[in-house]
PDB file of C-alpha atoms in Angstrom:
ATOM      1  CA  UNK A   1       0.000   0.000   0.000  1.00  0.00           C
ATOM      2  CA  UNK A   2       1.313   3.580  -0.848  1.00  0.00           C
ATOM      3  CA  UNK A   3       2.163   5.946   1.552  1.00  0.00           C
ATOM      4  CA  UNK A   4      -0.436   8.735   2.177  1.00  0.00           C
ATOM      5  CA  UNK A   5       0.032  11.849   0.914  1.00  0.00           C
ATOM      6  CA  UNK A   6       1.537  14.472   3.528  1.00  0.00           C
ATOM      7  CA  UNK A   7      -0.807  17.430   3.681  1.00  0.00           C
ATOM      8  CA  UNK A   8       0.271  21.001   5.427  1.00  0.00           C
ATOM      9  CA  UNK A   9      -2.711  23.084   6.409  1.00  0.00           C
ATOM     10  CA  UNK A  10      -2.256  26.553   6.104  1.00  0.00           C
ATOM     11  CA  UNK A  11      -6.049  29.119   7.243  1.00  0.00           C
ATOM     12  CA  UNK A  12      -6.137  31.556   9.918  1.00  0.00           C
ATOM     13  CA  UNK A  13      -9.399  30.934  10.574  1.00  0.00           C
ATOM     14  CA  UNK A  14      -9.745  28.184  13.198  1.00  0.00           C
ATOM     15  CA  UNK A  15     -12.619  26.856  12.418  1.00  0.00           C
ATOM     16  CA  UNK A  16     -11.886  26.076   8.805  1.00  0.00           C
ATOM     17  CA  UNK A  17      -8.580  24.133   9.751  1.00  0.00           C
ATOM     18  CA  UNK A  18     -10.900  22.187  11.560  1.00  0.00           C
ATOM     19  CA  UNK A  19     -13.112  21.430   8.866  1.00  0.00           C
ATOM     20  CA  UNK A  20      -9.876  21.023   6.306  1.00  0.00           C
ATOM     21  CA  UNK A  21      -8.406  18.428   8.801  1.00  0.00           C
ATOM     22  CA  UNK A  22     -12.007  16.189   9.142  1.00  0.00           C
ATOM     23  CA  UNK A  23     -12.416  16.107   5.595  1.00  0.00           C
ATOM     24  CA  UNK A  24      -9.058  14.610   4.800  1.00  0.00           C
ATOM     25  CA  UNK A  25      -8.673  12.241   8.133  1.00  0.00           C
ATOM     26  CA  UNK A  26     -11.295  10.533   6.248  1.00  0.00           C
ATOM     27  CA  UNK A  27      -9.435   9.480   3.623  1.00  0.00           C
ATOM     28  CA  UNK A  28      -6.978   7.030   4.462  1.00  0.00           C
ATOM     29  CA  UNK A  29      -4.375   7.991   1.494  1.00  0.00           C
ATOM     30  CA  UNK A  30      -3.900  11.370   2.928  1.00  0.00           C
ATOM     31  CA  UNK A  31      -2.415  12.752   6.435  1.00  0.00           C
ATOM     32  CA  UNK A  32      -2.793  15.866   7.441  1.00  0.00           C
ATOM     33  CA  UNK A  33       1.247  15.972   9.341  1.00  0.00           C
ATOM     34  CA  UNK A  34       1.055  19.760  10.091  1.00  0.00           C
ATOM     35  CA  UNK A  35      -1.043  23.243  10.468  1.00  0.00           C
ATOM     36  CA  UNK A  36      -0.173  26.656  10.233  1.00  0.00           C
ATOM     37  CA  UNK A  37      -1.995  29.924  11.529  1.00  0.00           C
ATOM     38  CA  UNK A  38      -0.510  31.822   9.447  1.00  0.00           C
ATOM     39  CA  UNK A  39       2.160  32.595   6.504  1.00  0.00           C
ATOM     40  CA  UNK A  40       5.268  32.657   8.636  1.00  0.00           C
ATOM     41  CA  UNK A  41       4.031  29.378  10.482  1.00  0.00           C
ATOM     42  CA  UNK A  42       3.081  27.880   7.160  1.00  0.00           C
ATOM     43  CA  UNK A  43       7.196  28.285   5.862  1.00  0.00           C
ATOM     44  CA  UNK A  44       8.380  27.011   9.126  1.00  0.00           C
ATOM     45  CA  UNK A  45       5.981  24.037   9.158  1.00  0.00           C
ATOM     46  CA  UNK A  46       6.813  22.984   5.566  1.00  0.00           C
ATOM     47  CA  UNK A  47      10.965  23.747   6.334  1.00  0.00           C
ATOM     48  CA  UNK A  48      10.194  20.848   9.238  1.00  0.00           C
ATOM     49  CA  UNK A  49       8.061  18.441   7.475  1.00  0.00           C
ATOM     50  CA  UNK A  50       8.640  18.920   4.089  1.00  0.00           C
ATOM     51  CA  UNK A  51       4.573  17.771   3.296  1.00  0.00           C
ATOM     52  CA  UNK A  52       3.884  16.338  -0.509  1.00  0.00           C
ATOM     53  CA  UNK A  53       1.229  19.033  -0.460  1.00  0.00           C
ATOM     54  CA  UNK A  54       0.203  22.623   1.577  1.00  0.00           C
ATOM     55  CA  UNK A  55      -3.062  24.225   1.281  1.00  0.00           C
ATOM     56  CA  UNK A  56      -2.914  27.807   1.223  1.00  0.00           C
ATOM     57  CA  UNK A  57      -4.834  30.385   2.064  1.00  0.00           C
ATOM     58  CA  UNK A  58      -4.080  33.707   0.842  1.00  0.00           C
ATOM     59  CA  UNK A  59      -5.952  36.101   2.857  1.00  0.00           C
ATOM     60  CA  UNK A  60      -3.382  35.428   6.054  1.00  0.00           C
ATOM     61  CA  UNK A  61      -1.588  37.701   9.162  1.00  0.00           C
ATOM     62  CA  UNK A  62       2.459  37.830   9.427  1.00  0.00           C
ATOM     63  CA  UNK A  63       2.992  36.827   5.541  1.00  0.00           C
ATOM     64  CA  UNK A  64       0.182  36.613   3.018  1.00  0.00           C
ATOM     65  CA  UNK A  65      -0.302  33.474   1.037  1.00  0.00           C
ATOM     66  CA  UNK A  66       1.511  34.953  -2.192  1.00  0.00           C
ATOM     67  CA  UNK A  67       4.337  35.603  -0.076  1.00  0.00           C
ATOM     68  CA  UNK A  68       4.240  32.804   1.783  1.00  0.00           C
ATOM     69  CA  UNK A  69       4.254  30.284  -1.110  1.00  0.00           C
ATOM     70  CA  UNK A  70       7.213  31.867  -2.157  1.00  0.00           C
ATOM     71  CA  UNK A  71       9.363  31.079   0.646  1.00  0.00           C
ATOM     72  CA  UNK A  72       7.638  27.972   1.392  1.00  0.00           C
ATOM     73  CA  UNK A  73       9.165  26.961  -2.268  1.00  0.00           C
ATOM     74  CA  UNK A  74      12.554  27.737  -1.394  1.00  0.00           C
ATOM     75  CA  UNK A  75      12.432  26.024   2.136  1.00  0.00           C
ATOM     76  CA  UNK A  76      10.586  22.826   0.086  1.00  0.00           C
ATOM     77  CA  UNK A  77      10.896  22.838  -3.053  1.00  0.00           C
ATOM     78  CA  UNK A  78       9.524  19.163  -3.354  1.00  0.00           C
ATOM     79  CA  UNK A  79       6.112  20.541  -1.872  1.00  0.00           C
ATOM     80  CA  UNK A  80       3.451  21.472  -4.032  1.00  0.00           C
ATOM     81  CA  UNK A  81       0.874  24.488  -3.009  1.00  0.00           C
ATOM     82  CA  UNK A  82      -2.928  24.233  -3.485  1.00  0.00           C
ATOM     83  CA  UNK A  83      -4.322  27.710  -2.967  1.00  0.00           C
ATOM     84  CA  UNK A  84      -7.482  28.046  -1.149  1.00  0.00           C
ATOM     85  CA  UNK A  85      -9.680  30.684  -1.575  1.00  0.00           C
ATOM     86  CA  UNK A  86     -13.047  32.481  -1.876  1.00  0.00           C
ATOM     87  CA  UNK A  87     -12.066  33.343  -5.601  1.00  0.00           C
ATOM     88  CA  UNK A  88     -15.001  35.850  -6.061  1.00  0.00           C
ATOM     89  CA  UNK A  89     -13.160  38.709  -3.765  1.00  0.00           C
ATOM     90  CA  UNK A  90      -9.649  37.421  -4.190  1.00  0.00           C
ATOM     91  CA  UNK A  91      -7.460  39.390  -6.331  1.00  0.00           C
ATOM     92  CA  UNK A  92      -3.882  37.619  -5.352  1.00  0.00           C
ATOM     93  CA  UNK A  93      -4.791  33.961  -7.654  1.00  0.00           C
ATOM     94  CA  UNK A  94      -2.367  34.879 -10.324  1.00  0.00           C
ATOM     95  CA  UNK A  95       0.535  36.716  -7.825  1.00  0.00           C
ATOM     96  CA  UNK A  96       0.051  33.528  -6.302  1.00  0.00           C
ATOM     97  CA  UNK A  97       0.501  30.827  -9.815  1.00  0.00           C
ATOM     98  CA  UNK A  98       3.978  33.524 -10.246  1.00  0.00           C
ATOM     99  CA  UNK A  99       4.822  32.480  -7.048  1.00  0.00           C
ATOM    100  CA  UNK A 100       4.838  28.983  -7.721  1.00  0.00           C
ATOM    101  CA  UNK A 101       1.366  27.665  -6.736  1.00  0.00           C
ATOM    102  CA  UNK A 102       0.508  24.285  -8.755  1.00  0.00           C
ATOM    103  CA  UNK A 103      -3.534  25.096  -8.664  1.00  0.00           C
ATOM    104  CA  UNK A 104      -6.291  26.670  -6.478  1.00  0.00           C
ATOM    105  CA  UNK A 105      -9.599  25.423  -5.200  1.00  0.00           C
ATOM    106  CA  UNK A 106     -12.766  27.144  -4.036  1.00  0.00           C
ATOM    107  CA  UNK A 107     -13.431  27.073  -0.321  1.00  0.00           C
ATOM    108  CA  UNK A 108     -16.744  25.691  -0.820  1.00  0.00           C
ATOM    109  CA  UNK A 109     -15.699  22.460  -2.902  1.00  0.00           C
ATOM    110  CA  UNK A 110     -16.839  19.133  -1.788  1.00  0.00           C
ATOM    111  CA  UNK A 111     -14.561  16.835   0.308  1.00  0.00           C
ATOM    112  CA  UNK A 112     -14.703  14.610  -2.730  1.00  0.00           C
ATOM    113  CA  UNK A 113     -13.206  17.758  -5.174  1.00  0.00           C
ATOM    114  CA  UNK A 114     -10.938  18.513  -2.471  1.00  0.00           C
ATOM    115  CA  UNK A 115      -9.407  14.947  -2.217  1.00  0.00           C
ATOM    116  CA  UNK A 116      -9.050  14.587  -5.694  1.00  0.00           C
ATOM    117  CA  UNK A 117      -7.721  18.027  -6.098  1.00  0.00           C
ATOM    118  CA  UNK A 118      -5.347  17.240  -3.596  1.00  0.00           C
ATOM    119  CA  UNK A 119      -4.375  13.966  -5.715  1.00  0.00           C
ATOM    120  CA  UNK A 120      -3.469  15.629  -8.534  1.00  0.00           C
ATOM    121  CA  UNK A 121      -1.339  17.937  -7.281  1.00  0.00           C
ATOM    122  CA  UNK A 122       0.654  15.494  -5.360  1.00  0.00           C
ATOM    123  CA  UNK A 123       0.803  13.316  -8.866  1.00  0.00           C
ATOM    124  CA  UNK A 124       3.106  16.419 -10.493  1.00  0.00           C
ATOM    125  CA  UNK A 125       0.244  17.712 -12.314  1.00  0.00           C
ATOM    126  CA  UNK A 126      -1.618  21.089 -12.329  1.00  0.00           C
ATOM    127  CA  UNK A 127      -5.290  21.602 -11.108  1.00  0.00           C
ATOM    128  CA  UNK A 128      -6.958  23.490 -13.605  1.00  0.00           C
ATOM    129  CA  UNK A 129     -10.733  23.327 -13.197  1.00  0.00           C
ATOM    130  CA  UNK A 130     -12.034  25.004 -16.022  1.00  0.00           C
ATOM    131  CA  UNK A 131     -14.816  26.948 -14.434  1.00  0.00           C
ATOM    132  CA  UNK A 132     -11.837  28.693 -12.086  1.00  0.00           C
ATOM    133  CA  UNK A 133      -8.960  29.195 -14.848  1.00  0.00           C
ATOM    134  CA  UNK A 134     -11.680  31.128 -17.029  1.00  0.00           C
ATOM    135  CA  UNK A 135     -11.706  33.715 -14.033  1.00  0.00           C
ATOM    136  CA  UNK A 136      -7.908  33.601 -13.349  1.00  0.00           C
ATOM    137  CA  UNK A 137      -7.526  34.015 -17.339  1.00  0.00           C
ATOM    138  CA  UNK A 138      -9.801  36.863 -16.694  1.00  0.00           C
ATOM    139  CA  UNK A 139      -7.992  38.371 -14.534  1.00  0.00           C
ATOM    140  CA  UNK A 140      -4.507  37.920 -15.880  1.00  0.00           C
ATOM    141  CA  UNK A 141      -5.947  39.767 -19.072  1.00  0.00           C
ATOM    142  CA  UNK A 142      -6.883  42.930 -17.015  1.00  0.00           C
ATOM    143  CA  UNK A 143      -3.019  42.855 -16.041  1.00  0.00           C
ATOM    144  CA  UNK A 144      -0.049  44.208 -18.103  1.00  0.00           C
ATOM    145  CA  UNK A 145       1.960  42.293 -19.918  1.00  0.00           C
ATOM    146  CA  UNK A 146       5.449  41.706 -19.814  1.00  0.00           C
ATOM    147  CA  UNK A 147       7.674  40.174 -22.088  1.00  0.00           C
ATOM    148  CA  UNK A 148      10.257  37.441 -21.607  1.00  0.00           C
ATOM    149  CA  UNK A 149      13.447  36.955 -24.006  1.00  0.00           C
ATOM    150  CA  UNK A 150      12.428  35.818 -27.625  1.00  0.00           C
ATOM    151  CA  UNK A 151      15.481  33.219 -27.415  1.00  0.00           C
ATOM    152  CA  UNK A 152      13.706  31.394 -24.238  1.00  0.00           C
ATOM    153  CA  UNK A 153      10.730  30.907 -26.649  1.00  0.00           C
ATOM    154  CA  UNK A 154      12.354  30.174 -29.729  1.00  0.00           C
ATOM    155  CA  UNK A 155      14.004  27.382 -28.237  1.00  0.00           C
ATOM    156  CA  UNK A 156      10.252  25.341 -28.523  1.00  0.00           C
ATOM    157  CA  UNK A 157       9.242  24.025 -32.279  1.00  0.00           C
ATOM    158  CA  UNK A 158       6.554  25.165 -34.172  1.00  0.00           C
ATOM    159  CA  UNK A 159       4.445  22.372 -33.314  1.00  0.00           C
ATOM    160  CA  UNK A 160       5.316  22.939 -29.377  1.00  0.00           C
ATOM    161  CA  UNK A 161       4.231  26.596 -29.684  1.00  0.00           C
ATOM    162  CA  UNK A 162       1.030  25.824 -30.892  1.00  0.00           C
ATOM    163  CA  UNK A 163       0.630  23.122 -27.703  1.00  0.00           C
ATOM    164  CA  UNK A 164       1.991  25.910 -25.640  1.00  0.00           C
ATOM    165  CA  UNK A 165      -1.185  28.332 -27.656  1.00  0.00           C
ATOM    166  CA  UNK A 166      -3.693  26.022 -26.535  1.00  0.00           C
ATOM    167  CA  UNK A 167      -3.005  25.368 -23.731  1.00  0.00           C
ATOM    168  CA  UNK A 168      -3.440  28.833 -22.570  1.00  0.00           C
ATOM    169  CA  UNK A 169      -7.051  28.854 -23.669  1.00  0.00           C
ATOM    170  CA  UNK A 170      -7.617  26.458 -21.059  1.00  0.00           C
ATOM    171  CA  UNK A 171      -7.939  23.027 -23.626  1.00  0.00           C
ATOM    172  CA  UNK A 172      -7.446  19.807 -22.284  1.00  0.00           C
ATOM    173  CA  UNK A 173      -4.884  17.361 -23.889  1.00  0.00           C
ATOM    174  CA  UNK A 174      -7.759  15.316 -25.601  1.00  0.00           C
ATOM    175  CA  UNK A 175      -9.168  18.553 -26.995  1.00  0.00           C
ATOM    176  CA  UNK A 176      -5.828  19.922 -27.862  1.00  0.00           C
ATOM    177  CA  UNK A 177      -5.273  16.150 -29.958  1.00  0.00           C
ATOM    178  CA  UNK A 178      -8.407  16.711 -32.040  1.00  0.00           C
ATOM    179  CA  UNK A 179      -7.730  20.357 -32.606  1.00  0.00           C
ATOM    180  CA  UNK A 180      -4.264  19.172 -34.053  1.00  0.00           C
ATOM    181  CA  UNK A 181      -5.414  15.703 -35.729  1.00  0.00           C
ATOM    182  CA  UNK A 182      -3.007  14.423 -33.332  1.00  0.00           C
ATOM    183  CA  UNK A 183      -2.445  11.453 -30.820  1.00  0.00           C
ATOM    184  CA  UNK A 184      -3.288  12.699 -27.270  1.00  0.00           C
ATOM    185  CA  UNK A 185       0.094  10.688 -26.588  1.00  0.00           C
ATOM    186  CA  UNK A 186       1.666  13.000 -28.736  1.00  0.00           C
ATOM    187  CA  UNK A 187       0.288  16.062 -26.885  1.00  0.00           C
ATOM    188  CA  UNK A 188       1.863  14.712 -24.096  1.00  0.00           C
ATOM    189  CA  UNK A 189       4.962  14.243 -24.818  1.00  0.00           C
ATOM    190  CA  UNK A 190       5.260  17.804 -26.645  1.00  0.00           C
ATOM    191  CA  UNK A 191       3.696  19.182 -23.128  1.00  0.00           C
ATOM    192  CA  UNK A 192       6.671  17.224 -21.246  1.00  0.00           C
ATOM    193  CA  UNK A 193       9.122  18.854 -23.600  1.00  0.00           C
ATOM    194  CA  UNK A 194       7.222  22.206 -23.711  1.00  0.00           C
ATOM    195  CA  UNK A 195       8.156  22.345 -19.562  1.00  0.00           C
ATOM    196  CA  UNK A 196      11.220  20.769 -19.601  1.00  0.00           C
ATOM    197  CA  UNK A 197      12.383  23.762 -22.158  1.00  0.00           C
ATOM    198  CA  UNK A 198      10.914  26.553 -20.589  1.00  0.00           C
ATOM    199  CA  UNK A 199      11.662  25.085 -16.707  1.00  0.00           C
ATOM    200  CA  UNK A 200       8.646  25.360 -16.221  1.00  0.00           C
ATOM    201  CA  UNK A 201       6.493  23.121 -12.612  1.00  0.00           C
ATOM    202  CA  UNK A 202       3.668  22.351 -14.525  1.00  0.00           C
ATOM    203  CA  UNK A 203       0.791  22.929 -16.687  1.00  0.00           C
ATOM    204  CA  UNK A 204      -0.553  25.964 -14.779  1.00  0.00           C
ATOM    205  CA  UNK A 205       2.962  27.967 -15.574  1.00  0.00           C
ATOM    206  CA  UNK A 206       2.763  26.951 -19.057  1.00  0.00           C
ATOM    207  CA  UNK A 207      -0.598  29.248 -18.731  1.00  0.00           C
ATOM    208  CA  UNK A 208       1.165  31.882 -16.892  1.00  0.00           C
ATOM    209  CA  UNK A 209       3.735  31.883 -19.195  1.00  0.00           C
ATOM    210  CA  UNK A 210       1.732  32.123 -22.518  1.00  0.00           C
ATOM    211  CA  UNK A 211       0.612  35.179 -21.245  1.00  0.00           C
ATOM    212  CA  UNK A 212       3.988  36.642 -19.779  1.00  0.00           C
ATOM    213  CA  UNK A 213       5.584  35.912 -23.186  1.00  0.00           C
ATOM    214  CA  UNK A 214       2.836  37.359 -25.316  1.00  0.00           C
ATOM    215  CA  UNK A 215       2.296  34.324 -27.088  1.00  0.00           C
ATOM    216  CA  UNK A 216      -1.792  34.997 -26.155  1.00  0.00           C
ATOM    217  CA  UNK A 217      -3.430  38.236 -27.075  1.00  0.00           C
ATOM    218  CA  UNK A 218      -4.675  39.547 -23.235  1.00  0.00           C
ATOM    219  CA  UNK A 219      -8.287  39.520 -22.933  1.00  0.00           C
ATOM    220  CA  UNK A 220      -9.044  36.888 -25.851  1.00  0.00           C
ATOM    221  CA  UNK A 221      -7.154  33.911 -25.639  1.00  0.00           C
ATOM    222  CA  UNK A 222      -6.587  34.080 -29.011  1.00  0.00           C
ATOM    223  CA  UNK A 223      -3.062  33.970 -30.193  1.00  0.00           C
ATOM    224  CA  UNK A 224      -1.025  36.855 -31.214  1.00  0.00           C
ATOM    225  CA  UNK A 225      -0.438  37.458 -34.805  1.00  0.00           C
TER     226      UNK A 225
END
């Protein structure tokens, strides 16, 4: 049997660590090995346990969750953070993804979303729910845009670049496949090489960086041309 997946609980509010904690105690492939009160508590707790995965609030005293998930990074960079948060008056989501955030999840999912949410994460993949990206897409366009290098991009082919497109406007690997007349395999492996070249964590940067780069007209998800 697999070890459980080490969860770090990071809310100010008392009452919600409570709730976080009995969802996932009753799931047996996940163990909740630390809490934090706060952002300051949250690095310390994840320098001494190293968890697979924190959840992160970002709304937080001492060091906010943007903050926080930064230097939680460089005290574990194995751990992966799940931000929590009530996304409809939260304007920190995509400070957070530049910090190095691997998803983010609505307070209010179910303990059956959450679970699998926190599954994913701790797999090496990205949680991007679609209903959620299409607001953190949202808000990314109604931010300025800076550009990286041209030679960091050129390194990808043609063929990667277009991956790299689509995947910005939120399209799943199957979808990408059909939009391409290509194996979903295939997309995989280009989106494995499409990180690998840019150094990027995972499919939620890729986003980030479609934007960053200017490779996705803000606002329309269309590419730029």
């Amino acid at each position: 049997m697999p070890d459980p997946i080490r969860v770090l609980v990071c809310d100010d509010d008392d009452l919600m660590r409570s709730a976080l904690q009995m969802m996932l105690a009753a799931d047996y492939g996940i163990a909740v090995v630390a809490e934090a009160a706060d952002g300051r508590e949250a690095v310390a707790q994840a320098r001494e346990h190293a968890p697979d995965v924190a959840l992160m609030d970002v709304r937080m005293p001492q060091l906010d969750g943007i903050a926080a998930t930064r230097e939680l990074l460089a005290a574990a960079p194995s751990t992966r953070v799940l931000i929590l948060t009530t996304f409809e008056d939260d304007r920190y989501i995509f400070g957070a993804l530049q910090a190095g955030a691997s998803g983010f999840l609505l307070k209010r999912t179910s303990p059956e979303q959450l679970v699998a949410a926190i599954r994913t994460v701790a797999s090496g993949d990205a949680l991007l729910s679609p209903s959620v990206t299409r607001r953190v897409l949202e808000r990314m366009a109604a931010l300025p845009v800076p550009e990286r290098e041209g030679a960091v991009v050129d390194e990808l082919t043609a063929r990667e670049r277009e991956v790299l497109v689509l995947i910005a406007t939120g399209l799943t690997n199957r979808e990408i496949a059909e939009a391409l007349t290509i194996e979903e395999s295939t997309v995989k492996t280009h989106v494995r090489r499409i990180l690998a070249k840019l150094s990027l964590r995972d499919r939620v940067h890729a986003v980030v960086y479609a934007y960053e780069a200017g490779l996705v007209r803000p606002g329309t998800g269309e590419p730029r041309g």
